[in-house]
Amino acid sequence: METVLSGIRSTGNLHLGNYFGAIRNFIKMQHEHNCYFFIADYHSLTTHPTPEDFHRNVRQVLVEYLAAGIDPEQATLYVQSDVPEIAELYLLLNMNAYKGELERCTSFKEKVRKQPDNVNAGLLTYPVLMAADIIIHKASKVPVGKDQEQHLEMARTFANRFNRMYRVDYFPPPYAFNFENKLIKIPGLDGSTKMGKSESEGNAVFLADDPKSIRKKVMRATTDSGPQKPGEKMSQPVENLFNLMKAVCSKDTVDYFLQEYKNATIRYGDMKKQLAEDIISFTTPLREKILEIDADNEYLSKVARMGAEKARESAGKTIREVREIIGFRSFY
Ligand code: TYM
């Protein structure tokens, strides 16, 4: 049985990109594999949230994971900071992670561009913490979206480096995973190719959005002036809408609008109306579940405690073995 792990940073509500990129794949696997799913709250500290926002976001992600269908009896669902062994492995892996390779990481370069006043060491070593998250449970399959591909490559590098350095075959190399055999990227509504939490207003559809705001966001989505003649090449924003449609609409609906596009008879207003209604059909049961779980503090506390215990058991075993391999010996 393989070990599967995935996680989400607690920086805000979950959106369709998180769902289709990571959660959906994970849900499909949770009954057959040894599965871990966690809330990356240490990671979220790189952007300096206030204590109130910090806690509220962790709670929100926990609620939304459960609403999306992660079963805490099947998978181990936990908060990263409840497992301090992860921080210890992060420290140990940092000794073998080099400045040059960390500086070359695309997501680091992007953060340097976006937040030049806050280029902290946590940002630089973000991929090391992510590697620690994964290999602490010796996970080999990691359901993630396309944007995490390079981080997974780095996690493999750190796992292999540890094995080589200590001449052991201890950590299995982890791989990014998606059922469709290719990692996906759900586009935003604002014409950008990625739906994301920290993108512009109106970029993302959140699982907790109500129908009115979904309609408003989708109707405002960026398009173009429409194809002038049959067979015209699609612009990026329109291609984005079709890609979103492929995630939430039936194949017949997608084919219908594709044909309309090819004939140059498409009306983007009709396409958006259909897309908005299909997104609403998809998210409504999730939103109802979110509201239900959000009101149940007792259940949330039970889930978090159970997850922390199970995760610490597995993480504790790894840390004991890693300490032994590295050469820590107790004097007492
Ligand atoms: P985060 O919180 O940015 O995103 C969580 C998951 O959602 C996926 N995702 C998307 N997939 C497709 N299309 C999109 N537009 C889209 N936006 C987000 C991401 O690929 C990811 O799978 N560093 C991670 C959190 C993390 C983690 C880990 C993940 C920390 N440690 C260990 C896996 C394993 C992150 O910031 O994801």
PDB file of C-alpha atoms in Angstrom, residues 68-253:
ATOM      1  CA  ALA A  68     -15.181  18.632   0.406  1.00  0.00           C
ATOM      2  CA  GLY A  69     -15.207  14.974   1.435  1.00  0.00           C
ATOM      3  CA  ILE A  70     -11.984  14.155   3.224  1.00  0.00           C
ATOM      4  CA  ASP A  71     -12.976  11.423   5.623  1.00  0.00           C
ATOM      5  CA  PRO A  72     -11.074  11.764   8.917  1.00  0.00           C
ATOM      6  CA  GLU A  73     -11.755   8.106   9.748  1.00  0.00           C
ATOM      7  CA  GLN A  74     -10.041   6.989   6.534  1.00  0.00           C
ATOM      8  CA  ALA A  75      -7.334   9.579   6.071  1.00  0.00           C
ATOM      9  CA  THR A  76      -5.179  11.202   8.710  1.00  0.00           C
ATOM     10  CA  LEU A  77      -6.286  14.832   8.678  1.00  0.00           C
ATOM     11  CA  TYR A  78      -4.172  17.179  10.790  1.00  0.00           C
ATOM     12  CA  VAL A  79      -2.775  20.637  11.364  1.00  0.00           C
ATOM     13  CA  GLN A  80       0.939  20.867  10.504  1.00  0.00           C
ATOM     14  CA  SER A  81       1.921  22.726  13.698  1.00  0.00           C
ATOM     15  CA  ASP A  82       0.332  19.981  15.820  1.00  0.00           C
ATOM     16  CA  VAL A  83       3.195  17.774  14.639  1.00  0.00           C
ATOM     17  CA  PRO A  84       6.460  19.387  15.837  1.00  0.00           C
ATOM     18  CA  GLU A  85       8.461  16.478  14.397  1.00  0.00           C
ATOM     19  CA  ILE A  86       7.943  18.178  11.014  1.00  0.00           C
ATOM     20  CA  ALA A  87       9.805  21.252  12.258  1.00  0.00           C
ATOM     21  CA  GLU A  88      12.659  19.050  13.467  1.00  0.00           C
ATOM     22  CA  LEU A  89      12.978  17.260  10.127  1.00  0.00           C
ATOM     23  CA  TYR A  90      12.861  20.664   8.388  1.00  0.00           C
ATOM     24  CA  LEU A  91      15.800  21.794  10.518  1.00  0.00           C
ATOM     25  CA  LEU A  92      17.776  18.651   9.709  1.00  0.00           C
ATOM     26  CA  LEU A  93      17.055  18.845   5.965  1.00  0.00           C
ATOM     27  CA  ASN A  94      18.040  22.523   5.925  1.00  0.00           C
ATOM     28  CA  MET A  95      21.642  21.478   6.634  1.00  0.00           C
ATOM     29  CA  ASN A  96      21.769  19.815   3.226  1.00  0.00           C
ATOM     30  CA  ALA A  97      19.821  22.376   1.201  1.00  0.00           C
ATOM     31  CA  TYR A  98      21.885  24.947  -0.664  1.00  0.00           C
ATOM     32  CA  LYS A  99      21.324  28.647  -1.172  1.00  0.00           C
ATOM     33  CA  GLY A 100      21.836  28.453  -4.930  1.00  0.00           C
ATOM     34  CA  GLU A 101      19.232  25.776  -5.568  1.00  0.00           C
ATOM     35  CA  LEU A 102      16.726  27.487  -3.255  1.00  0.00           C
ATOM     36  CA  GLU A 103      17.215  30.851  -4.954  1.00  0.00           C
ATOM     37  CA  ARG A 104      16.589  29.275  -8.349  1.00  0.00           C
ATOM     38  CA  CYS A 105      13.128  28.057  -7.317  1.00  0.00           C
ATOM     39  CA  THR A 106      10.432  29.726  -9.461  1.00  0.00           C
ATOM     40  CA  SER A 107       8.004  30.318  -6.596  1.00  0.00           C
ATOM     41  CA  PHE A 108      10.746  32.020  -4.561  1.00  0.00           C
ATOM     42  CA  LYS A 109      11.646  34.310  -7.463  1.00  0.00           C
ATOM     43  CA  GLU A 110       7.973  35.144  -7.889  1.00  0.00           C
ATOM     44  CA  LYS A 111       7.626  36.025  -4.170  1.00  0.00           C
ATOM     45  CA  VAL A 112      10.721  38.227  -4.345  1.00  0.00           C
ATOM     46  CA  ARG A 113       9.025  40.098  -7.159  1.00  0.00           C
ATOM     47  CA  LYS A 114       5.645  40.310  -5.405  1.00  0.00           C
ATOM     48  CA  GLN A 115       6.749  41.097  -1.843  1.00  0.00           C
ATOM     49  CA  PRO A 116      10.232  42.684  -2.073  1.00  0.00           C
ATOM     50  CA  ASP A 117       9.925  44.066   1.467  1.00  0.00           C
ATOM     51  CA  ASN A 118       9.438  40.657   3.032  1.00  0.00           C
ATOM     52  CA  VAL A 119      11.964  38.236   1.537  1.00  0.00           C
ATOM     53  CA  ASN A 120      12.364  36.151   4.689  1.00  0.00           C
ATOM     54  CA  ALA A 121      14.353  32.942   5.217  1.00  0.00           C
ATOM     55  CA  GLY A 122      11.072  31.016   5.536  1.00  0.00           C
ATOM     56  CA  LEU A 123      10.291  31.891   1.929  1.00  0.00           C
ATOM     57  CA  LEU A 124      13.710  30.772   0.761  1.00  0.00           C
ATOM     58  CA  THR A 125      13.479  27.450   2.588  1.00  0.00           C
ATOM     59  CA  TYR A 126       9.785  26.912   1.800  1.00  0.00           C
ATOM     60  CA  PRO A 127      10.593  23.877  -0.431  1.00  0.00           C
ATOM     61  CA  VAL A 128      12.597  22.299   2.404  1.00  0.00           C
ATOM     62  CA  LEU A 129       9.639  22.525   4.779  1.00  0.00           C
ATOM     63  CA  MET A 130       7.466  21.081   2.058  1.00  0.00           C
ATOM     64  CA  ALA A 131       9.907  18.188   1.595  1.00  0.00           C
ATOM     65  CA  ALA A 132       9.821  17.591   5.373  1.00  0.00           C
ATOM     66  CA  ASP A 133       5.987  17.531   5.269  1.00  0.00           C
ATOM     67  CA  ILE A 134       6.062  14.834   2.626  1.00  0.00           C
ATOM     68  CA  ILE A 135       8.912  12.565   3.648  1.00  0.00           C
ATOM     69  CA  ILE A 136       8.103  12.633   7.380  1.00  0.00           C
ATOM     70  CA  HIS A 137       5.428  10.040   6.473  1.00  0.00           C
ATOM     71  CA  LYS A 138       7.554   8.534   3.663  1.00  0.00           C
ATOM     72  CA  ALA A 139       4.854   9.496   1.166  1.00  0.00           C
ATOM     73  CA  SER A 140       5.510   8.576  -2.446  1.00  0.00           C
ATOM     74  CA  LYS A 141       2.406  10.029  -4.153  1.00  0.00           C
ATOM     75  CA  VAL A 142       1.476  13.669  -3.718  1.00  0.00           C
ATOM     76  CA  PRO A 143      -1.753  14.885  -5.362  1.00  0.00           C
ATOM     77  CA  VAL A 144      -1.094  18.520  -6.287  1.00  0.00           C
ATOM     78  CA  GLY A 145      -1.732  21.007  -9.067  1.00  0.00           C
ATOM     79  CA  LYS A 146       0.769  21.905 -11.779  1.00  0.00           C
ATOM     80  CA  ASP A 147       2.154  24.857  -9.782  1.00  0.00           C
ATOM     81  CA  GLN A 148       3.698  22.462  -7.240  1.00  0.00           C
ATOM     82  CA  GLU A 149       5.641  20.390  -9.751  1.00  0.00           C
ATOM     83  CA  GLN A 150       8.974  22.075  -9.081  1.00  0.00           C
ATOM     84  CA  HIS A 151       8.503  21.791  -5.313  1.00  0.00           C
ATOM     85  CA  LEU A 152       8.032  18.057  -5.731  1.00  0.00           C
ATOM     86  CA  GLU A 153      11.177  17.849  -7.812  1.00  0.00           C
ATOM     87  CA  MET A 154      13.042  19.564  -4.971  1.00  0.00           C
ATOM     88  CA  ALA A 155      11.497  17.226  -2.397  1.00  0.00           C
ATOM     89  CA  ARG A 156      12.891  14.313  -4.423  1.00  0.00           C
ATOM     90  CA  THR A 157      16.293  15.970  -4.505  1.00  0.00           C
ATOM     91  CA  PHE A 158      16.340  16.375  -0.705  1.00  0.00           C
ATOM     92  CA  ALA A 159      15.096  12.827  -0.096  1.00  0.00           C
ATOM     93  CA  ASN A 160      17.659  11.325  -2.469  1.00  0.00           C
ATOM     94  CA  ARG A 161      20.418  13.511  -1.062  1.00  0.00           C
ATOM     95  CA  PHE A 162      19.724  12.267   2.456  1.00  0.00           C
ATOM     96  CA  ASN A 163      19.811   8.662   1.265  1.00  0.00           C
ATOM     97  CA  ARG A 164      23.074   9.187  -0.595  1.00  0.00           C
ATOM     98  CA  MET A 165      24.735  11.136   2.168  1.00  0.00           C
ATOM     99  CA  TYR A 166      24.053   8.498   4.824  1.00  0.00           C
ATOM    100  CA  ARG A 167      24.276   5.536   2.430  1.00  0.00           C
ATOM    101  CA  VAL A 168      20.781   4.355   3.233  1.00  0.00           C
ATOM    102  CA  ASP A 169      17.674   3.580   1.250  1.00  0.00           C
ATOM    103  CA  TYR A 170      15.410   5.289   3.720  1.00  0.00           C
ATOM    104  CA  PHE A 171      13.186   7.915   2.089  1.00  0.00           C
ATOM    105  CA  PRO A 172      11.209   6.908  -1.017  1.00  0.00           C
ATOM    106  CA  PRO A 173      11.305   9.627  -3.707  1.00  0.00           C
ATOM    107  CA  PRO A 174       7.940  11.454  -3.776  1.00  0.00           C
ATOM    108  CA  TYR A 175       6.109  12.242  -7.024  1.00  0.00           C
ATOM    109  CA  ALA A 176       3.385  14.723  -7.904  1.00  0.00           C
ATOM    110  CA  PHE A 177       0.218  12.882  -8.827  1.00  0.00           C
ATOM    111  CA  ASN A 178      -2.977  13.411 -10.755  1.00  0.00           C
ATOM    112  CA  PHE A 179      -5.454  10.775 -11.931  1.00  0.00           C
ATOM    113  CA  GLU A 180      -5.505  12.211 -15.436  1.00  0.00           C
ATOM    114  CA  ASN A 181      -1.771  11.498 -15.706  1.00  0.00           C
ATOM    115  CA  LYS A 182      -1.005  15.137 -16.124  1.00  0.00           C
ATOM    116  CA  LEU A 183      -0.981  17.836 -13.487  1.00  0.00           C
ATOM    117  CA  ILE A 184      -3.642  20.462 -13.957  1.00  0.00           C
ATOM    118  CA  LYS A 185      -3.921  24.201 -13.608  1.00  0.00           C
ATOM    119  CA  ILE A 186      -7.389  25.707 -13.164  1.00  0.00           C
ATOM    120  CA  PRO A 187      -7.429  29.195 -14.704  1.00  0.00           C
ATOM    121  CA  GLY A 188      -8.736  32.387 -13.106  1.00  0.00           C
ATOM    122  CA  LEU A 189     -11.719  34.430 -14.256  1.00  0.00           C
ATOM    123  CA  ASP A 190      -9.657  37.573 -14.766  1.00  0.00           C
ATOM    124  CA  GLY A 191      -7.806  36.323 -17.837  1.00  0.00           C
ATOM    125  CA  SER A 192      -4.818  34.974 -15.866  1.00  0.00           C
ATOM    126  CA  THR A 193      -3.934  31.336 -16.372  1.00  0.00           C
ATOM    127  CA  LYS A 194      -4.094  30.453 -12.669  1.00  0.00           C
ATOM    128  CA  MET A 195      -6.862  30.618 -10.124  1.00  0.00           C
ATOM    129  CA  GLY A 196      -5.215  31.597  -6.844  1.00  0.00           C
ATOM    130  CA  LYS A 197      -5.947  32.895  -3.363  1.00  0.00           C
ATOM    131  CA  SER A 198      -3.742  35.927  -3.630  1.00  0.00           C
ATOM    132  CA  GLU A 199      -4.607  36.941  -7.178  1.00  0.00           C
ATOM    133  CA  SER A 200      -6.791  39.926  -8.053  1.00  0.00           C
ATOM    134  CA  GLU A 201     -10.366  40.348  -6.833  1.00  0.00           C
ATOM    135  CA  GLY A 202     -12.692  38.322  -9.051  1.00  0.00           C
ATOM    136  CA  ASN A 203      -9.996  35.842 -10.092  1.00  0.00           C
ATOM    137  CA  ALA A 204     -11.171  32.954  -7.939  1.00  0.00           C
ATOM    138  CA  VAL A 205     -14.442  31.158  -7.234  1.00  0.00           C
ATOM    139  CA  PHE A 206     -14.386  29.929  -3.641  1.00  0.00           C
ATOM    140  CA  LEU A 207     -16.165  26.778  -2.490  1.00  0.00           C
ATOM    141  CA  ALA A 208     -18.019  28.896   0.088  1.00  0.00           C
ATOM    142  CA  ASP A 209     -19.216  31.576  -2.384  1.00  0.00           C
ATOM    143  CA  ASP A 210     -22.986  32.029  -2.549  1.00  0.00           C
ATOM    144  CA  PRO A 211     -24.832  31.802  -5.892  1.00  0.00           C
ATOM    145  CA  LYS A 212     -25.210  35.555  -6.208  1.00  0.00           C
ATOM    146  CA  SER A 213     -21.500  36.267  -5.964  1.00  0.00           C
ATOM    147  CA  ILE A 214     -20.669  33.345  -8.276  1.00  0.00           C
ATOM    148  CA  ARG A 215     -23.011  34.763 -10.937  1.00  0.00           C
ATOM    149  CA  LYS A 216     -21.513  38.202 -10.492  1.00  0.00           C
ATOM    150  CA  LYS A 217     -17.913  36.976 -10.748  1.00  0.00           C
ATOM    151  CA  VAL A 218     -18.544  34.749 -13.764  1.00  0.00           C
ATOM    152  CA  MET A 219     -20.554  37.366 -15.656  1.00  0.00           C
ATOM    153  CA  ARG A 220     -17.659  39.791 -15.166  1.00  0.00           C
ATOM    154  CA  ALA A 221     -15.033  37.300 -16.339  1.00  0.00           C
ATOM    155  CA  THR A 222     -12.628  38.610 -18.951  1.00  0.00           C
ATOM    156  CA  THR A 223     -13.332  37.622 -22.572  1.00  0.00           C
ATOM    157  CA  ASP A 224     -12.609  39.307 -25.911  1.00  0.00           C
ATOM    158  CA  SER A 225     -14.698  40.864 -28.674  1.00  0.00           C
ATOM    159  CA  GLY A 226     -15.597  37.413 -30.044  1.00  0.00           C
ATOM    160  CA  PRO A 227     -14.420  35.433 -33.090  1.00  0.00           C
ATOM    161  CA  GLN A 228     -14.917  37.477 -36.282  1.00  0.00           C
ATOM    162  CA  LYS A 229     -14.854  34.510 -38.620  1.00  0.00           C
ATOM    163  CA  PRO A 230     -15.238  30.714 -38.262  1.00  0.00           C
ATOM    164  CA  GLY A 231     -12.133  28.842 -37.103  1.00  0.00           C
ATOM    165  CA  GLU A 232     -10.452  31.811 -35.436  1.00  0.00           C
ATOM    166  CA  LYS A 233      -7.774  31.088 -32.806  1.00  0.00           C
ATOM    167  CA  MET A 234      -8.950  31.483 -29.230  1.00  0.00           C
ATOM    168  CA  SER A 235      -7.580  34.207 -26.945  1.00  0.00           C
ATOM    169  CA  GLN A 236      -6.184  33.223 -23.534  1.00  0.00           C
ATOM    170  CA  PRO A 237      -9.136  34.538 -21.458  1.00  0.00           C
ATOM    171  CA  VAL A 238     -11.647  32.632 -23.595  1.00  0.00           C
ATOM    172  CA  GLU A 239      -9.540  29.479 -23.497  1.00  0.00           C
ATOM    173  CA  ASN A 240      -9.534  29.890 -19.692  1.00  0.00           C
ATOM    174  CA  LEU A 241     -13.334  29.917 -19.614  1.00  0.00           C
ATOM    175  CA  PHE A 242     -13.448  26.765 -21.702  1.00  0.00           C
ATOM    176  CA  ASN A 243     -10.972  25.103 -19.364  1.00  0.00           C
ATOM    177  CA  LEU A 244     -13.119  26.027 -16.374  1.00  0.00           C
ATOM    178  CA  MET A 245     -16.128  24.645 -18.221  1.00  0.00           C
ATOM    179  CA  LYS A 246     -14.304  21.368 -18.763  1.00  0.00           C
ATOM    180  CA  ALA A 247     -13.915  21.038 -14.984  1.00  0.00           C
ATOM    181  CA  VAL A 248     -17.538  21.680 -13.989  1.00  0.00           C
ATOM    182  CA  CYS A 249     -19.842  21.281 -17.036  1.00  0.00           C
ATOM    183  CA  SER A 250     -20.964  18.169 -18.906  1.00  0.00           C
ATOM    184  CA  LYS A 251     -19.122  17.192 -22.070  1.00  0.00           C
ATOM    185  CA  ASP A 252     -22.231  18.009 -24.160  1.00  0.00           C
ATOM    186  CA  THR A 253     -22.274  21.567 -22.808  1.00  0.00           C
TER     187      THR A 253
END
